[in-house]
Tab-separated table of C-alpha atoms and ligand atoms in Angstrom:
chain	number	residue	atom	x	y	z
A	205	MET	CA	39.478	-6.442	-103.220
A	206	ASN	CA	39.144	-6.904	-99.424
A	207	GLY	CA	39.795	-10.633	-99.740
A	208	GLU	CA	37.722	-11.395	-102.828
A	209	ILE	CA	38.559	-11.696	-106.509
A	210	ILE	CA	36.114	-9.487	-108.369
A	211	GLU	CA	35.769	-8.079	-111.868
A	212	THR	CA	37.259	-4.622	-112.411
A	213	GLU	CA	33.896	-2.994	-113.127
A	214	LYS	CA	32.514	-4.335	-109.839
A	215	ALA	CA	35.499	-3.118	-107.762
A	216	LEU	CA	33.627	-0.044	-106.571
A	217	VAL	CA	34.450	2.465	-103.853
A	218	SER	CA	32.045	5.185	-102.726
A	219	ALA	CA	32.664	8.744	-103.979
A	220	MET	CA	32.717	9.732	-100.282
A	221	GLU	CA	35.972	7.875	-99.585
A	222	PRO	CA	39.172	9.935	-99.087
A	223	ILE	CA	41.156	7.804	-101.508
A	224	PHE	CA	43.735	10.560	-102.066
A	225	LEU	CA	44.990	9.775	-98.538
A	226	GLY	CA	45.760	6.224	-99.605
A	227	ILE	CA	49.106	4.602	-100.278
A	228	PHE	CA	50.140	2.113	-102.956
A	229	GLU	CA	52.897	0.071	-104.589
A	230	GLY	CA	53.830	-0.569	-108.206
A	231	ILE	CA	55.165	-4.055	-108.887
A	232	LYS	CA	55.685	-6.037	-112.084
A	233	ALA	CA	55.495	-9.685	-113.061
A	234	TYR	CA	57.438	-10.622	-116.189
A	235	VAL	CA	57.174	-13.626	-118.474
A	236	GLU	CA	59.845	-16.211	-117.798
A	237	GLY	CA	62.511	-16.878	-120.423
A	238	ASP	CA	61.622	-14.079	-122.861
A	239	ILE	CA	59.821	-10.986	-121.616
A	240	LEU	CA	58.583	-10.272	-125.156
A	241	GLY	CA	57.016	-13.719	-125.349
A	242	GLU	CA	54.161	-15.476	-123.564
A	243	GLY	CA	54.171	-17.841	-120.636
A	244	ARG	CA	54.361	-18.150	-116.883
A	245	HIS	CA	55.227	-15.186	-114.679
A	246	ASN	CA	57.727	-14.239	-112.014
A	247	ILE	CA	57.066	-11.275	-109.735
A	248	PHE	CA	60.142	-9.029	-109.584
A	249	GLN	CA	61.456	-7.922	-106.148
A	250	TRP	CA	58.247	-8.753	-104.262
A	251	LYS	CA	59.872	-8.402	-100.821
A	252	PRO	CA	61.301	-4.862	-101.077
A	253	HIS	CA	58.092	-3.655	-102.720
A	254	ILE	CA	55.823	-5.144	-100.078
A	255	ASP	CA	58.129	-3.944	-97.281
A	256	ARG	CA	57.886	-0.422	-98.725
A	257	LEU	CA	54.080	-0.748	-98.796
A	258	TRP	CA	54.216	-1.439	-95.052
A	259	HIS	CA	56.537	1.541	-94.451
A	260	SER	CA	54.255	3.826	-96.483
A	261	ALA	CA	51.229	2.584	-94.514
A	262	ASN	CA	52.979	3.253	-91.188
A	263	VAL	CA	53.988	6.778	-92.169
A	264	HIS	CA	50.441	7.637	-93.240
A	265	GLY	CA	48.618	5.969	-90.339
A	266	LEU	CA	47.078	3.104	-92.294
A	267	LYS	CA	46.991	-0.485	-91.136
A	268	ILE	CA	47.028	-3.399	-93.536
A	269	LYS	CA	44.684	-6.041	-92.216
A	270	TYR	CA	46.418	-8.888	-94.067
A	271	THR	CA	49.893	-10.357	-93.693
A	272	LYS	CA	52.522	-9.907	-96.392
A	273	ASP	CA	52.171	-13.615	-97.230
A	274	GLU	CA	48.401	-13.264	-97.584
A	275	LEU	CA	48.907	-10.391	-100.039
A	276	LEU	CA	51.387	-12.492	-102.013
A	277	GLU	CA	48.939	-15.387	-102.225
A	278	ALA	CA	46.123	-13.007	-103.207
A	279	THR	CA	48.330	-11.496	-105.914
A	280	LYS	CA	49.296	-14.890	-107.326
A	281	GLU	CA	45.671	-15.989	-107.342
A	282	THR	CA	44.583	-12.795	-109.090
A	283	LEU	CA	47.212	-13.273	-111.819
A	284	LYS	CA	46.231	-16.909	-112.316
A	285	LYS	CA	42.514	-16.171	-112.422
A	286	ASN	CA	43.075	-13.457	-115.036
A	287	GLY	CA	44.917	-15.964	-117.213
A	288	PHE	CA	47.475	-13.325	-118.226
A	289	LYS	CA	50.023	-14.508	-120.790
A	290	THR	CA	52.203	-11.401	-121.148
A	291	ASN	CA	53.834	-9.001	-118.634
A	292	VAL	CA	51.629	-7.711	-115.819
A	293	TYR	CA	51.578	-4.595	-113.631
A	294	ILE	CA	50.412	-5.095	-110.036
A	295	GLN	CA	49.390	-2.071	-107.972
A	296	PRO	CA	48.330	-2.857	-104.368
A	297	ARG	CA	46.359	0.079	-102.949
A	298	ILE	CA	45.374	0.780	-99.335
A	299	TRP	CA	42.727	3.441	-98.674
A	300	PRO	CA	41.190	4.812	-95.471
A	301	LYS	CA	37.462	4.231	-95.075
A	302	ALA	CA	35.377	7.353	-94.394
A	303	GLY	CA	33.612	7.603	-91.043
A	304	THR	CA	35.841	5.097	-89.241
A	305	GLY	CA	38.361	5.883	-86.488
A	306	ARG	CA	38.980	9.333	-85.018
A	307	SER	CA	39.408	11.240	-88.242
A	308	ARG	CA	40.003	10.695	-91.938
A	309	TYR	CA	43.694	11.160	-90.955
A	310	ALA	CA	43.493	8.489	-88.236
A	311	PRO	CA	41.060	6.018	-89.743
A	312	GLY	CA	39.990	2.736	-88.193
A	313	GLU	CA	39.137	0.757	-91.322
A	314	PHE	CA	40.778	0.364	-94.687
A	315	TYR	CA	40.262	-0.925	-98.186
A	316	VAL	CA	42.850	-3.286	-99.637
A	317	VAL	CA	42.702	-3.615	-103.400
A	318	ILE	CA	45.194	-5.260	-105.752
A	319	PRO	CA	44.437	-4.179	-109.335
A	320	THR	CA	46.421	-5.971	-112.045
A	321	TRP	CA	46.702	-5.185	-115.737
A	322	LEU	CA	48.823	-5.858	-118.829
A	323	PHE	CA	51.477	-3.378	-119.978
A	324	ASP	CA	53.824	-2.958	-122.959
A	325	THR	CA	57.451	-3.317	-121.957
A	326	ARG	CA	60.196	-1.044	-123.333
A	327	LEU	CA	62.763	-3.728	-122.619
A	328	GLY	CA	63.755	-6.949	-124.363
A	329	LYS	CA	66.057	-7.509	-127.319
A	330	GLY	CA	65.291	-5.349	-130.348
A	331	ASN	CA	62.349	-3.577	-128.700
A	332	PRO	CA	61.921	-0.350	-130.746
A	333	ARG	CA	60.183	1.382	-127.810
A	334	PHE	CA	63.506	1.537	-125.961
A	335	SER	CA	65.188	3.897	-128.441
A	336	GLU	CA	62.272	6.303	-128.949
A	337	GLU	CA	63.488	9.875	-128.401
A	338	ARG	CA	62.436	11.460	-125.125
A	339	ARG	CA	63.001	15.148	-124.462
A	340	PHE	CA	62.811	16.407	-120.885
A	341	MET	CA	62.802	19.776	-119.155
A	342	VAL	CA	63.898	20.658	-115.643
A	343	SER	CA	60.650	21.551	-113.949
A	344	SER	CA	60.079	24.941	-112.372
A	345	TRP	CA	58.253	22.962	-109.655
A	346	ARG	CA	60.537	21.588	-106.921
A	347	ARG	CA	60.085	18.016	-105.689
A	348	ILE	CA	58.131	17.821	-102.424
A	349	ALA	CA	60.609	17.991	-99.525
A	350	SER	CA	61.045	15.119	-97.057
A	351	ASP	CA	59.956	17.382	-94.198
A	352	ALA	CA	56.745	18.459	-95.945
A	353	LEU	CA	55.248	15.471	-97.771
A	354	PRO	CA	57.821	12.670	-97.656
A	355	PRO	CA	58.522	11.300	-101.148
A	356	GLN	CA	59.865	8.131	-99.449
A	357	ALA	CA	56.290	7.048	-98.655
A	358	LYS	CA	54.299	6.146	-101.747
A	359	CYS	CA	51.160	8.195	-101.091
A	360	TRP	CA	48.782	9.238	-103.892
A	361	ALA	CA	49.031	12.858	-102.761
A	362	ASN	CA	52.732	12.928	-103.787
A	363	TYR	CA	51.645	12.531	-107.383
A	364	ALA	CA	49.860	15.887	-107.455
A	365	ASN	CA	53.405	17.319	-107.419
A	366	SER	CA	54.278	15.016	-110.341
A	367	GLY	CA	51.144	16.186	-112.141
A	368	LEU	CA	52.147	19.854	-111.913
A	369	ALA	CA	55.558	19.102	-113.409
A	370	THR	CA	54.238	16.786	-116.129
A	371	ARG	CA	51.597	19.256	-117.322
A	372	GLU	CA	54.168	22.048	-117.377
A	373	ALA	CA	56.438	19.843	-119.518
A	374	ILE	CA	53.612	18.948	-121.924
A	375	ARG	CA	52.548	22.623	-122.242
A	376	ASN	CA	56.115	23.450	-123.191
A	377	GLY	CA	56.368	20.698	-125.805
A	378	TYR	CA	58.490	18.199	-123.833
A	379	ASP	CA	57.861	14.514	-123.132
A	380	GLY	CA	58.456	14.754	-119.404
A	381	ALA	CA	59.923	16.585	-116.423
A	382	ILE	CA	62.914	16.223	-114.130
A	383	PHE	CA	62.648	17.649	-110.627
A	384	LEU	CA	65.275	19.505	-108.627
A	385	ASP	CA	65.039	18.948	-104.867
A	386	PHE	CA	64.406	21.750	-102.349
A	387	ARG	CA	68.174	22.511	-102.293
A	388	GLY	CA	68.388	22.823	-106.069
A	389	PHE	CA	70.140	19.523	-106.788
A	390	VAL	CA	68.933	17.038	-109.390
A	391	CYS	CA	66.274	14.840	-107.779
A	392	GLU	CA	64.181	12.404	-109.845
A	393	GLY	CA	61.592	12.185	-112.587
A	394	THR	CA	57.849	12.416	-111.961
A	395	GLY	CA	57.596	8.647	-111.440
A	396	ALA	CA	61.121	7.265	-111.717
A	397	CYS	CA	64.640	7.788	-110.390
A	398	LEU	CA	67.424	9.351	-112.425
A	399	ALA	CA	71.005	8.371	-113.155
A	400	THR	CA	73.694	9.965	-115.289
A	401	VAL	CA	76.787	8.454	-116.866
A	402	ARG	CA	79.994	10.483	-116.814
A	403	ASN	CA	83.417	9.140	-117.801
A	404	GLY	CA	82.238	5.539	-117.610
A	405	LYS	CA	80.683	5.890	-114.150
A	406	VAL	CA	76.971	5.725	-113.251
A	407	ILE	CA	75.960	8.484	-110.806
A	408	THR	CA	72.629	8.732	-108.988
A	409	PRO	CA	71.370	11.091	-106.237
A	410	PRO	CA	71.192	9.932	-102.581
A	411	VAL	CA	67.923	9.123	-100.774
A	412	THR	CA	68.323	12.436	-98.917
A	413	ALA	CA	67.713	14.290	-102.210
A	414	SER	CA	63.903	13.894	-101.796
A	415	ILE	CA	63.723	10.791	-103.979
A	416	LEU	CA	61.620	7.685	-103.558
A	417	GLU	CA	63.741	4.823	-102.228
A	418	SER	CA	63.327	3.069	-105.509
A	419	VAL	CA	63.504	-0.708	-105.751
A	420	THR	CA	64.859	-0.433	-109.299
A	421	ARG	CA	67.561	1.982	-108.100
A	422	SER	CA	68.635	-0.441	-105.325
A	423	THR	CA	68.617	-3.297	-107.832
A	424	PHE	CA	70.787	-1.290	-110.243
A	425	LEU	CA	73.182	-0.180	-107.493
A	426	GLU	CA	73.761	-3.857	-106.799
A	427	PHE	CA	74.105	-5.392	-110.248
A	428	ILE	CA	75.779	-2.560	-112.186
A	429	PRO	CA	79.082	-2.787	-110.283
A	430	GLU	CA	78.870	-6.474	-109.310
A	431	ASP	CA	77.684	-8.040	-112.559
A	432	LEU	CA	78.650	-5.485	-115.229
A	433	GLY	CA	81.834	-4.141	-113.620
A	434	ILE	CA	80.699	-0.530	-114.136
A	435	PRO	CA	81.442	1.762	-111.158
A	436	VAL	CA	78.524	3.549	-109.472
A	437	GLU	CA	78.520	6.623	-107.275
A	438	VAL	CA	75.699	7.893	-105.061
A	439	ARG	CA	75.999	11.656	-104.650
A	440	ASP	CA	74.288	14.928	-105.409
A	441	ILE	CA	74.208	15.950	-109.068
A	442	THR	CA	74.074	19.577	-110.189
A	443	ARG	CA	71.877	20.751	-113.034
A	444	VAL	CA	74.918	21.591	-115.152
A	445	GLU	CA	76.406	18.131	-114.569
A	446	LEU	CA	73.181	16.660	-115.882
A	447	TYR	CA	73.441	18.780	-119.040
A	448	SER	CA	77.052	17.716	-119.570
A	449	SER	CA	76.536	14.002	-118.950
A	450	ASP	CA	77.602	11.398	-121.485
A	451	GLU	CA	74.281	9.609	-120.895
A	452	ALA	CA	71.257	9.978	-118.630
A	453	PHE	CA	68.334	7.671	-117.980
A	454	LEU	CA	65.319	7.294	-115.740
A	455	HIS	CA	64.647	3.984	-114.031
A	456	GLY	CA	61.669	2.640	-112.134
A	457	THR	CA	59.180	-0.191	-112.125
A	458	GLY	CA	56.673	1.582	-114.387
A	459	GLY	CA	58.962	3.158	-117.018
A	460	GLU	CA	61.657	0.477	-116.622
A	461	VAL	CA	64.724	2.092	-118.270
A	462	THR	CA	64.013	5.356	-120.086
A	463	PRO	CA	66.983	6.886	-121.918
A	464	ILE	CA	66.954	10.710	-121.941
A	465	THR	CA	67.596	12.356	-125.319
A	466	SER	CA	67.863	15.963	-124.096
A	467	VAL	CA	67.231	18.154	-121.072
A	468	ASP	CA	66.054	21.752	-121.645
A	469	ASP	CA	66.870	21.191	-125.361
A	470	ILE	CA	70.495	20.384	-124.547
A	471	GLU	CA	71.380	17.040	-126.126
A	472	ILE	CA	72.861	14.523	-123.688
A	473	GLY	CA	76.045	12.851	-124.986
A	474	ASP	CA	76.981	11.874	-128.548
A	475	GLU	CA	75.012	8.691	-128.901
A	476	TYR	CA	71.370	7.915	-128.154
A	477	PRO	CA	70.560	5.641	-126.389
A	478	GLY	CA	74.033	5.587	-124.813
A	479	PRO	CA	76.101	2.379	-124.706
A	480	ILE	CA	76.109	2.029	-120.906
A	481	THR	CA	72.353	2.727	-120.657
A	482	THR	CA	71.787	0.086	-123.345
A	483	LYS	CA	74.043	-2.425	-121.603
A	484	ILE	CA	72.208	-1.921	-118.294
A	485	ALA	CA	68.782	-2.252	-119.950
A	486	GLU	CA	69.780	-5.417	-121.816
A	487	TYR	CA	71.147	-7.056	-118.683
A	488	TYR	CA	68.098	-5.958	-116.661
A	489	SER	CA	65.843	-7.599	-119.288
A	490	GLU	CA	67.682	-10.892	-118.775
A	491	VAL	CA	67.403	-10.558	-114.976
A	492	LEU	CA	63.647	-9.913	-115.286
A	493	ALA	CA	63.246	-12.946	-117.546
A	494	GLY	CA	64.977	-15.157	-114.969
A	495	ASN	CA	67.894	-15.848	-117.325
A	496	VAL	CA	70.556	-14.717	-114.840
A	497	GLU	CA	71.129	-17.581	-112.429
A	498	LYS	CA	72.700	-15.508	-109.620
A	499	ARG	CA	69.775	-13.029	-109.643
A	500	LYS	CA	66.926	-15.558	-109.609
A	501	GLY	CA	66.462	-14.760	-105.904
A	502	TRP	CA	64.885	-11.455	-106.981
A	503	LEU	CA	62.039	-13.360	-108.663
A	504	THR	CA	58.977	-14.964	-107.077
A	505	PRO	CA	57.330	-17.557	-109.343
A	506	VAL	CA	53.541	-17.187	-109.668
B	219	PMP	N1	60.260	7.865	-108.003
B	219	PMP	C1	58.928	8.003	-108.065
B	219	PMP	C2	58.325	9.310	-107.760
B	219	PMP	C3	58.127	6.914	-108.428
B	219	PMP	O1	56.801	7.035	-108.493
B	219	PMP	C4	58.743	5.672	-108.744
B	219	PMP	C5	57.905	4.503	-109.160
B	219	PMP	N2	57.446	3.776	-108.061
B	219	PMP	C6	60.139	5.583	-108.653
B	219	PMP	C7	60.866	6.687	-108.272
B	219	PMP	C8	60.830	4.294	-108.916
B	219	PMP	O2	60.626	3.403	-107.860
B	219	PMP	P1	60.627	1.842	-108.077
B	219	PMP	O3	61.910	1.514	-108.723
B	219	PMP	O4	60.547	1.266	-106.711
B	219	PMP	O5	59.468	1.520	-108.927
């Protein structure tokens, strides 16, 4: 936090700080060789994540007082000092400091904090968490529009929109929500992007559909056609197309690959999890573990 490694319980911020105006990133470091095992870590897609942190900061008027390389070194040091042995979540956060600059919206000083913690992966060979059933509903809440609160910048305030949709889904007995965008096309989940599979092709909405420019999505758009030979298409998806997909899955750093069992109680496809979703998740697990030579460039050793 602000250049020092400190224990979680001592990483304190005053209740007066407008932390909801802050921005953040969600990054993961996976264990090399076997992500269900123990060992040394590689950070996945550090560069696009840290570049997006800078874009988010620019959009929301925050300045990061360290260089990208300094944040990488700080992150590595934090992971080492923690002595983590299994997969780690890394969430750099930048917050404005109250009473600095011209206004809380144009602050002069900032907090930089890089919390890290362990998480349970859904990926990896034979992981039973991957095939757990997950029932979704299309939310009655629309995703925040790009000309209102841009979903492309990872600001905490965006997640109030996700909260509305998630609570609505829980109240109605579902596991999660899928947003439509302001035009009524399929958008994304509350914290992950969405893809469908129809007739052997993976389809995902464009960045203009009020989605976050997801690092996982970009990764998938690259390796699915190039490494797995499965065609991909980026285009708007209608609600009915989603219902009549052969497969559908969410993808993002946090939830990794989340197969969708049903949407609005309509079962998706004949098989759950679907064969293409499973193939993508299995290959992704190998990429994350550093077992795919041509994709090692996506990993930064700790
Ligand atoms: N959409 C939203 C709203 C998210 O919060 C996330 C997670 N950061 C994603 C999509 C997936 O993005 P990424 O693949 O970069 O984690």
